Amino acid sequence: RKITFEKQWFYLDNAIGHVYGTTFEVTSGGNLQPKQEVEETTTETKEAGTDNRNIVDDGKSQKLTHDDIKALKDKGIKGQEIVQQLIENSTTFRDKTEFAQDKYIKKKKKKYEAVITIVKPSTRILSTMYYAREPGKINHLRYDTLAQMLTLGNVHAGSKMIVMETCAGLVLGAVMERMGGYGSIIQMYPGGGPVRAATSCFGFPKPFFDNLHEFPLSKVQSLLSGTFTTETLPEENAVVEEESNGLSEEKQSSLQEAEEEPATETPMEINPTEEQDTMDMNAEDVEFKENKEKENKENVREKQIKQWERRKKLKEAAALLREKNADGLIVASKFHPTPLLLSLLEFVAPSRPFVVYCQYKEPLLECYTKLRERGGVINLKLSETWLRNYQVLPDRSHPKLTMSGGGGYLLSGITVVLEKGKPDCSNSEALKMEEPSSKRCKLQDLPC
Amino acid sequence: MSFVEYGDTIKDGDTAIVFLGHESMFPVKVQHGTVTQTKYGVIRHSTDLIGKKYGSKVTCSKGGWVFILHPTPELWTLNLPHRTQILYSTDISIITMMLELKPGSIVCESGTGSGSLSHALIRTVAPTGHLYTVEFHQQRAEKAREEFREHGVEHLVTVTNQDVCKNGFGVSNIADAVFLDIPSPWEAIGHAKSALKAEGGRICSFSPCIEQVQRTCLVMEEYGFTEINTLEILLRVYNVRTISLQIPDLGKAAEDNSSTGFDSCSPSHQGSPCANLQQGTVQFKSGVPLREVVGHTGYLTFATKS
């Protein structure tokens, strides 16, 4: 299979069998495996200037023309040699300081010596990658912010977590990695199905998906009010009636098969509308097709089994939620966090942490206020992290770039037993308790 | 209770966190017959704590009340008895992710210090992983062992009392990750390399000073570590407050006031600015940074052995 990466294309076949972390050089079409450590290009930097007082930018310091360089490239000459040529044909190179020479070489190397390192997927790699490449898909959730969420949420093996995310499944994957297949996760999803494009990049083993459940967000209200039944899902009603005769035995056996391999289905990104459409079509055409072809009949039955399977999983998820004893709640979505939190916190046990991510601070301010009004939470904290990368080289250490603002904000806290009946009392007391300065109390008492 | 497993009710021998309000809390060891004094009065363990649910409100003798919380590594970090300078959750979280820790990981750490990071590492690698932690100070090592026992995690950790720079971690070729928080990490890089698995792993070194980082980076390079990356993470906490700003009196007539853009809105509409014309003020919700924040903890240098 042909893969494109950074204006290069290659086949992955040659990479199989090597350990993770191996570096490859791209040749015309395939992969070549060079040595782990490319020997330092021994450009003798003996001759070097001390400052740039005599270096004039006349645009003529490089004696090779564009065409010359292109010719070198077309000849398939090694990148290393092209860099060497460029250095030799630079009139100012010798006058540059040692540090500037170093920088020049590095820049050219980057351009002409294309090397690719293949690494194992992890939250570290994937979250860094998503933030750099497709920040829009993960609501600009920076990787250090994701790290905070996992820690603040006390995500660990054996927990029962509720995750509501619209980050392409990246947050879900991060939680799954930290739980290592122990415990259970209920993913709340908007629309027709959960998005798990990033989750599948982790390459989790199948058993990790055994205790991964999903539940539609649109059914949360009915579940909370106790009117939830799986019968309310229209497409599935039809299926149940149809499969009632004769098929049940066969269905059982193939059901077991399906149970053994749930992972093959779950990590795929399900396109909600499409699936819905095909289902409706099938329901309508069932009679027509049944008469016509046996093959089609089996297709339909497979669909029915799949639906039955989904319904069963949905029931399981509903049952898990109904226990209202989840060990934590993680929210990172494009939706307004307040209604999500006010509803989903109902499913969380007391003395458990929760974390909400939002790209913007203002919705979290409102969420903070509403949670205070509701009660049942303590230690509310609104925070943000700043991340600074450093260049560390002898005599040239300094910060690289500041990343602030763009990483999003977190609201975290701990649930406690919610006392019903006298919310006013506990509320005012809680306020007093958490406001140390009398001045702040005064401000909040003001009518707004 | 255990630091690696949630429990519902408080039991004899548990470590619980007493939450007094606004960042004010302390840990207690729950014991039959014991009492704990708080500013809200006395808590009697036998009747007030044992058997109750974690997260319950407990009324003290003077009528005040507190919440009793399930211990987590994060709460422990805020409450533990300091024997050394400790790492806080902000640094811990990035360390955990960048070292790619998960259930089953084998980690080496030095020094153990007050055990702040140790508890977080144990939580993450449980139930199948293990932490090998090295502390050259005998008393601290002893105290850490005792805490791990009390917290029900001793099966997941081995504390060794030796000098990591001289004698290493006491294990070889088994670790997925190594963490160093010692004054001269460059002297331990060689030992770190031999503690890591043959197929590779991750390393992190925490140092407050850039000179320490430079020496460490040079030595890491010498030992063939790749992907060397130094970063710093800072936490900004915001207080949520309702702020009111006075509208200056520019001598305009009362009718003009309504058209200045600060239309008065219903009190139920939170979060957006609203004016109180009688008082001539505008109110809004704001996230205000704390007056004094942590400006620097340490540089974190990560690298890969492959």
mmCIF file of C-alpha atoms in Angstrom, chain A residues 243 246-260 301 305 308-309 312:
data_model
loop_
_atom_site.group_PDB
_atom_site.id
_atom_site.type_symbol
_atom_site.label_atom_id
_atom_site.label_comp_id
_atom_site.label_asym_id
_atom_site.label_seq_id
_atom_site.Cartn_x
_atom_site.Cartn_y
_atom_site.Cartn_z
ATOM 1 C CA GLU A 243 -36.566 -12.841 13.677
ATOM 2 C CA GLY A 246 -37.254 -20.335 13.181
ATOM 3 C CA LEU A 247 -34.071 -18.372 13.117
ATOM 4 C CA SER A 248 -33.428 -18.263 16.809
ATOM 5 C CA GLU A 249 -31.268 -21.344 16.990
ATOM 6 C CA GLU A 250 -28.950 -20.347 14.216
ATOM 7 C CA LYS A 251 -28.911 -16.885 15.543
ATOM 8 C CA GLN A 252 -27.629 -18.061 18.872
ATOM 9 C CA SER A 253 -24.673 -19.827 17.370
ATOM 10 C CA SER A 254 -23.645 -16.977 15.141
ATOM 11 C CA LEU A 255 -24.214 -14.654 18.028
ATOM 12 C CA GLN A 256 -21.521 -16.428 19.936
ATOM 13 C CA GLU A 257 -19.196 -15.937 17.065
ATOM 14 C CA ALA A 258 -19.987 -12.299 16.998
ATOM 15 C CA GLU A 259 -19.355 -12.048 20.680
ATOM 16 C CA GLU A 260 -15.941 -13.482 20.281
ATOM 17 C CA ARG A 301 -29.973 -11.787 9.018
ATOM 18 C CA ILE A 305 -27.859 -10.104 14.459
ATOM 19 C CA TRP A 308 -29.556 -7.472 18.261
ATOM 20 C CA GLU A 309 -25.980 -7.364 19.420
ATOM 21 C CA LYS A 312 -27.801 -6.029 23.998
#
